PDB file of C-alpha atoms in Angstrom:
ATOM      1  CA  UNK A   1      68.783 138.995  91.016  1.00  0.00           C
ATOM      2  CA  UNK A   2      67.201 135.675  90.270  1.00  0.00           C
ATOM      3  CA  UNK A   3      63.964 134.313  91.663  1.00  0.00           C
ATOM      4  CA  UNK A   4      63.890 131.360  93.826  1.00  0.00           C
ATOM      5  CA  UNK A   5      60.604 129.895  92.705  1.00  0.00           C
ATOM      6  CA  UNK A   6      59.490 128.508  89.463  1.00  0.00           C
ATOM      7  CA  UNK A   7      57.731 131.656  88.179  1.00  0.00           C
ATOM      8  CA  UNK A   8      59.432 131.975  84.618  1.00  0.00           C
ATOM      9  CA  UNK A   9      58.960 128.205  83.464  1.00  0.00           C
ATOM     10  CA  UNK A  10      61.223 125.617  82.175  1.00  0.00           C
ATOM     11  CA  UNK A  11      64.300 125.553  82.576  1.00  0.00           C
ATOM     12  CA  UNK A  12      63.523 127.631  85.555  1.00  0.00           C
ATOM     13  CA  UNK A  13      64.604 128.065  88.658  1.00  0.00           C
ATOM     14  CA  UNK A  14      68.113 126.983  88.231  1.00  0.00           C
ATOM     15  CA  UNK A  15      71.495 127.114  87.218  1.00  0.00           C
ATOM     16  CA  UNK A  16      70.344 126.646  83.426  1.00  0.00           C
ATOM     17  CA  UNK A  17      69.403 129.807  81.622  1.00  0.00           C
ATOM     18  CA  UNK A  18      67.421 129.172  78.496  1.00  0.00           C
ATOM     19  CA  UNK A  19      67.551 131.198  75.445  1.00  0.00           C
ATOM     20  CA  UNK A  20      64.010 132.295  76.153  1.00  0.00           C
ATOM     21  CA  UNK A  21      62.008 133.278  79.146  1.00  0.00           C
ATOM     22  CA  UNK A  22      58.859 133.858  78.631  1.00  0.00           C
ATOM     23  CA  UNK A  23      56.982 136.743  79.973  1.00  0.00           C
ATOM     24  CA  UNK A  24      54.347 135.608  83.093  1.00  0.00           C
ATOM     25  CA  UNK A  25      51.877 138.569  83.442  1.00  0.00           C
ATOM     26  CA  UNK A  26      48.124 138.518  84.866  1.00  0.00           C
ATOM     27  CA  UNK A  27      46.050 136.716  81.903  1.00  0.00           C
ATOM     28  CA  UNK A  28      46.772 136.869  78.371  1.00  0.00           C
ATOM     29  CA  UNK A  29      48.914 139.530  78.318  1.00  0.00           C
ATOM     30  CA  UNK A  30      51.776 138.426  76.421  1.00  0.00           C
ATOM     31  CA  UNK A  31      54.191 141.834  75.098  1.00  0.00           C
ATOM     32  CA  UNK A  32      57.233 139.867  74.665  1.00  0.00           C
ATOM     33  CA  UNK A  33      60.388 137.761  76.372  1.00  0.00           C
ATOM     34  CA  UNK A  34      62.672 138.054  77.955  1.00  0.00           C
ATOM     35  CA  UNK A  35      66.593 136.718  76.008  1.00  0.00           C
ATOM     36  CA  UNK A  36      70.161 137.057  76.035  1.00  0.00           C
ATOM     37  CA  UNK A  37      71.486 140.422  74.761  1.00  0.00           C
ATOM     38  CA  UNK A  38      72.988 138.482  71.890  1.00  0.00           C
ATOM     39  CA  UNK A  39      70.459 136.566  70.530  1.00  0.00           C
ATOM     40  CA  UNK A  40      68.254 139.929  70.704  1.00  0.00           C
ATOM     41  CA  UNK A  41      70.232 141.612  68.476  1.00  0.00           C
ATOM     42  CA  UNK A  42      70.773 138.388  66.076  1.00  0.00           C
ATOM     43  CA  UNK A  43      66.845 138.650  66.184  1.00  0.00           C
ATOM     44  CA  UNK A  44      66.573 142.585  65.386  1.00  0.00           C
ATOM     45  CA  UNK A  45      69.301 142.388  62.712  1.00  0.00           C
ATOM     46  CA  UNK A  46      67.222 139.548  61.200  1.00  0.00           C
ATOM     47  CA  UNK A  47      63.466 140.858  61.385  1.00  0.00           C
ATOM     48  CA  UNK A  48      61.784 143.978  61.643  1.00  0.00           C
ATOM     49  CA  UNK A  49      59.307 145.448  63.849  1.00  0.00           C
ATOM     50  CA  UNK A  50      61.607 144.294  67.354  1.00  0.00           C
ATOM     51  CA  UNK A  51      62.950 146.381  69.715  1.00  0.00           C
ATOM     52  CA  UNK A  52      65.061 145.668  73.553  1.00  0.00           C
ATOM     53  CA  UNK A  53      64.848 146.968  76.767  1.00  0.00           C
ATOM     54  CA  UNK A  54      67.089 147.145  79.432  1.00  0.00           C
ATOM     55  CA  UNK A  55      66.372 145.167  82.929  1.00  0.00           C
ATOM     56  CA  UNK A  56      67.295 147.009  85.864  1.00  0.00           C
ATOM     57  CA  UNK A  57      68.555 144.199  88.219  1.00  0.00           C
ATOM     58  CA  UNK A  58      67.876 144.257  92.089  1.00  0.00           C
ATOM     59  CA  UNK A  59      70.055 142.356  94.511  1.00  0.00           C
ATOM     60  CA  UNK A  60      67.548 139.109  95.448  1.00  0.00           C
ATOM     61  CA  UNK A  61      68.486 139.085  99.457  1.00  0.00           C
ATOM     62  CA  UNK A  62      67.852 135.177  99.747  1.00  0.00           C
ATOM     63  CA  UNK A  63      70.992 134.946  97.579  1.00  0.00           C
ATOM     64  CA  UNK A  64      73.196 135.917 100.565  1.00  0.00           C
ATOM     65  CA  UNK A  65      70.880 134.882 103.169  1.00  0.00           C
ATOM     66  CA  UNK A  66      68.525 131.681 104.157  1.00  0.00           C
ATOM     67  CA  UNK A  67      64.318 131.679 104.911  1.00  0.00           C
ATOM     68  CA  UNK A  68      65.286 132.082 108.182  1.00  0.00           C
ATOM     69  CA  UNK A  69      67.677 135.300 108.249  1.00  0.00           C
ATOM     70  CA  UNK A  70      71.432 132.988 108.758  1.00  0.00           C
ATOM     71  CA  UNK A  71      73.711 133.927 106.419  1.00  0.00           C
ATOM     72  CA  UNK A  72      74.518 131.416 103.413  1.00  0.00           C
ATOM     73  CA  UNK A  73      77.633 128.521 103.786  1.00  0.00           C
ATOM     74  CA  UNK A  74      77.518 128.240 100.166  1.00  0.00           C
ATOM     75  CA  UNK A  75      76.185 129.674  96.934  1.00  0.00           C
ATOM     76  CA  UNK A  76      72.329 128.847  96.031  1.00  0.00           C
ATOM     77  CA  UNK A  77      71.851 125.810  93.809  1.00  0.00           C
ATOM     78  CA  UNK A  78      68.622 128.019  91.961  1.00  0.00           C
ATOM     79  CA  UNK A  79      71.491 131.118  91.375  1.00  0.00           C
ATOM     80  CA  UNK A  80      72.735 130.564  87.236  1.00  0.00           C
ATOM     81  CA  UNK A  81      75.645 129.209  86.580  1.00  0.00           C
ATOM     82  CA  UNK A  82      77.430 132.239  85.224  1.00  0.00           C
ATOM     83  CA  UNK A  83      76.402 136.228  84.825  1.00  0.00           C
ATOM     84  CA  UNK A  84      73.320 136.195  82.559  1.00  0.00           C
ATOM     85  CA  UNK A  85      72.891 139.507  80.323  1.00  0.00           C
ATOM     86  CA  UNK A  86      69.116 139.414  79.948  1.00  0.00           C
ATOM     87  CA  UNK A  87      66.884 141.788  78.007  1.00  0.00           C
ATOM     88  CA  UNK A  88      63.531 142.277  77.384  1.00  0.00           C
ATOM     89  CA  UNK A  89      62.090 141.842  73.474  1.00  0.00           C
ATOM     90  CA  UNK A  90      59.349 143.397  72.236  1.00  0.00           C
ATOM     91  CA  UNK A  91      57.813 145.055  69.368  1.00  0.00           C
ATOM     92  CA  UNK A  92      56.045 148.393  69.137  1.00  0.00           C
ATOM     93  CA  UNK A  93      54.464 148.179  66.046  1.00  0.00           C
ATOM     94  CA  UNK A  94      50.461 147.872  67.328  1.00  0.00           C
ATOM     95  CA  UNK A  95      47.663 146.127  65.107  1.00  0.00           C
ATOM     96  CA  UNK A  96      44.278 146.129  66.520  1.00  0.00           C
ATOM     97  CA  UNK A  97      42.311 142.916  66.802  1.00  0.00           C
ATOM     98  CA  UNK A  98      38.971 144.464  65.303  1.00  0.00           C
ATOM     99  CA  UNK A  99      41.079 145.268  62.231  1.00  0.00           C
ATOM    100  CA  UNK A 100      43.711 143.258  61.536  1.00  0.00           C
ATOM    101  CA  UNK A 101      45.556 144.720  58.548  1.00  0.00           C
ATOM    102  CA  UNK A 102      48.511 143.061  56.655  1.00  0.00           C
ATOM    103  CA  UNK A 103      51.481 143.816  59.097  1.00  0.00           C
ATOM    104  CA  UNK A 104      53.727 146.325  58.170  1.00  0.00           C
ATOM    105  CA  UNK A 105      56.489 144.153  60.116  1.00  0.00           C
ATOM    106  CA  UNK A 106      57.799 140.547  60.502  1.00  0.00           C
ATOM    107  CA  UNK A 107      57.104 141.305  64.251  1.00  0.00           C
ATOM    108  CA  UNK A 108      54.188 143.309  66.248  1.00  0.00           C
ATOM    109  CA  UNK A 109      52.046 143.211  69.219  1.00  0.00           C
ATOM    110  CA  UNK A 110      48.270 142.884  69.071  1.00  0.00           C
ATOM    111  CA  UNK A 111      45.684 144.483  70.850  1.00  0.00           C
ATOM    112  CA  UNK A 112      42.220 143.923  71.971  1.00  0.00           C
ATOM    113  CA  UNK A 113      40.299 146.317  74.179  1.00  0.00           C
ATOM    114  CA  UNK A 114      37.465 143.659  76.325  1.00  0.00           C
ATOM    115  CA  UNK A 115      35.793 143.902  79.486  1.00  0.00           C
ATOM    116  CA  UNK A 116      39.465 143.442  81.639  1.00  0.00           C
ATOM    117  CA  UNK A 117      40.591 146.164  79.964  1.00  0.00           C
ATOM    118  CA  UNK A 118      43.504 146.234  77.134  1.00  0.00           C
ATOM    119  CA  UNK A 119      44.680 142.671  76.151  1.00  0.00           C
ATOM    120  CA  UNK A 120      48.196 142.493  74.111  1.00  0.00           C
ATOM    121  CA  UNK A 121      50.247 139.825  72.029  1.00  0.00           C
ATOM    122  CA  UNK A 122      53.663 139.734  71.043  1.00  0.00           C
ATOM    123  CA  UNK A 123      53.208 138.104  67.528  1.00  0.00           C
ATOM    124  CA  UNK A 124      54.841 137.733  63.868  1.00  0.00           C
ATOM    125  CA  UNK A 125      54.231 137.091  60.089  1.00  0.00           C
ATOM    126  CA  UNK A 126      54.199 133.207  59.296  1.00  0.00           C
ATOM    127  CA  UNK A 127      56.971 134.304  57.442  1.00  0.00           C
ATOM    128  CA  UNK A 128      59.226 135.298  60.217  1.00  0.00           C
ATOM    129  CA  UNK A 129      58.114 132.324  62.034  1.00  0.00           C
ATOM    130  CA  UNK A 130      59.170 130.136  60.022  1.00  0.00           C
ATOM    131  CA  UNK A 131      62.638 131.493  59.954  1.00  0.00           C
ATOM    132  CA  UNK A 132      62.388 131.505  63.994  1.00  0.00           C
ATOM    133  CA  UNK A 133      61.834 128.221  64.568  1.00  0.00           C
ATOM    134  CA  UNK A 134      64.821 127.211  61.810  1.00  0.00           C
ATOM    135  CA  UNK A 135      67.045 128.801  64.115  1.00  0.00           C
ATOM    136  CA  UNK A 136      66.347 126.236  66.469  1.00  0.00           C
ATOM    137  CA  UNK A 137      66.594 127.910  69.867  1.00  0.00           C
ATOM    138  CA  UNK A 138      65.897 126.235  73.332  1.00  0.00           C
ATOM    139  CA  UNK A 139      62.458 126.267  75.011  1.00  0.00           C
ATOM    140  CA  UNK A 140      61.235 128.802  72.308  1.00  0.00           C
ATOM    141  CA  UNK A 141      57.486 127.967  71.581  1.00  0.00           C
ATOM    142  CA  UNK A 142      56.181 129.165  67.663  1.00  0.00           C
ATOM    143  CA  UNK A 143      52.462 128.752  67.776  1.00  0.00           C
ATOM    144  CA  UNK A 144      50.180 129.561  64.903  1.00  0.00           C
ATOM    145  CA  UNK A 145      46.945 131.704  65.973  1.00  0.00           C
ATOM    146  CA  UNK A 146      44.063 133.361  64.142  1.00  0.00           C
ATOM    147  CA  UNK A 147      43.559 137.299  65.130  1.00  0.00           C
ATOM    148  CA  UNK A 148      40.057 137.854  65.916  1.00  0.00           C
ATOM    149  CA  UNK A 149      38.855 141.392  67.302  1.00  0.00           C
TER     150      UNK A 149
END
């Protein structure tokens, strides 16, 4: 399955899968991305704190079929080139905002409990950062952020 509209960001949709995909969930709730299976485990044999998750794939009907129900003459420009074996990183090491304590982790999610309800943020040590963005993947965005409960 692969969506057909722009809802995961550059390089998205297309035939171009980036090494990153970021997450698109209702406000600031950022968990985690989602990568190749590879670069996953380059990342949790690297840091600490990460975890994966499997993806269960649906067939997308729009693959095999047009907006108006006639059955493709050719394969979808937005499909990827090639099979994709996504997964979904995250950490589930939990800091809370009001009392952010020296991580335990070089990766963790942060939480804040406001008047939506629970906020989270998939985040990590300067450190680790700083080793991230020396890997030099594609469309992978290190920002640096203050926690404040």
């Amino acid at each position: 399955m692969w969506a057909d509209e722009s809802v995961y960001g550059p390089p998205a949709p297309g035939s171009k899968v980036g090494d990153f995909i970021k997450t698109w969930l209702m406000g600031s709730w950022d968990c985690g991305v989602f990568t190749h299976r590879e670069i996953a485990q380059r990342l949790i044999d690297t840091f600490t704190g990460l975890k994966l998750k499997e993806l269960a794939w649906f067939e997308n009907p729009r693959e095999k079929t047009l907006k108006n129900g006639k059955p493709r003459a050719r394969r979808a420009k937005w499909l990827p080139e090639r099979e994709v074996d996504l997964v979904y990183l995250y950490s589930d090491y939990y800091i809370d905002a009001r009392e952010p304590t020296s991580a335990q982790t070089d990766f963790f999610t942060v939480t804040r409990m406001d008047a939506w309800g629970v906020s989270t943020w998939f985040m990590c040590t300067p450190e680790a950062a700083e080793k991230l963005i020396a890997m030099d993947y594609d469309n992978l965005a290190v920002k640096e952020t203050t926690i404040v409960g």
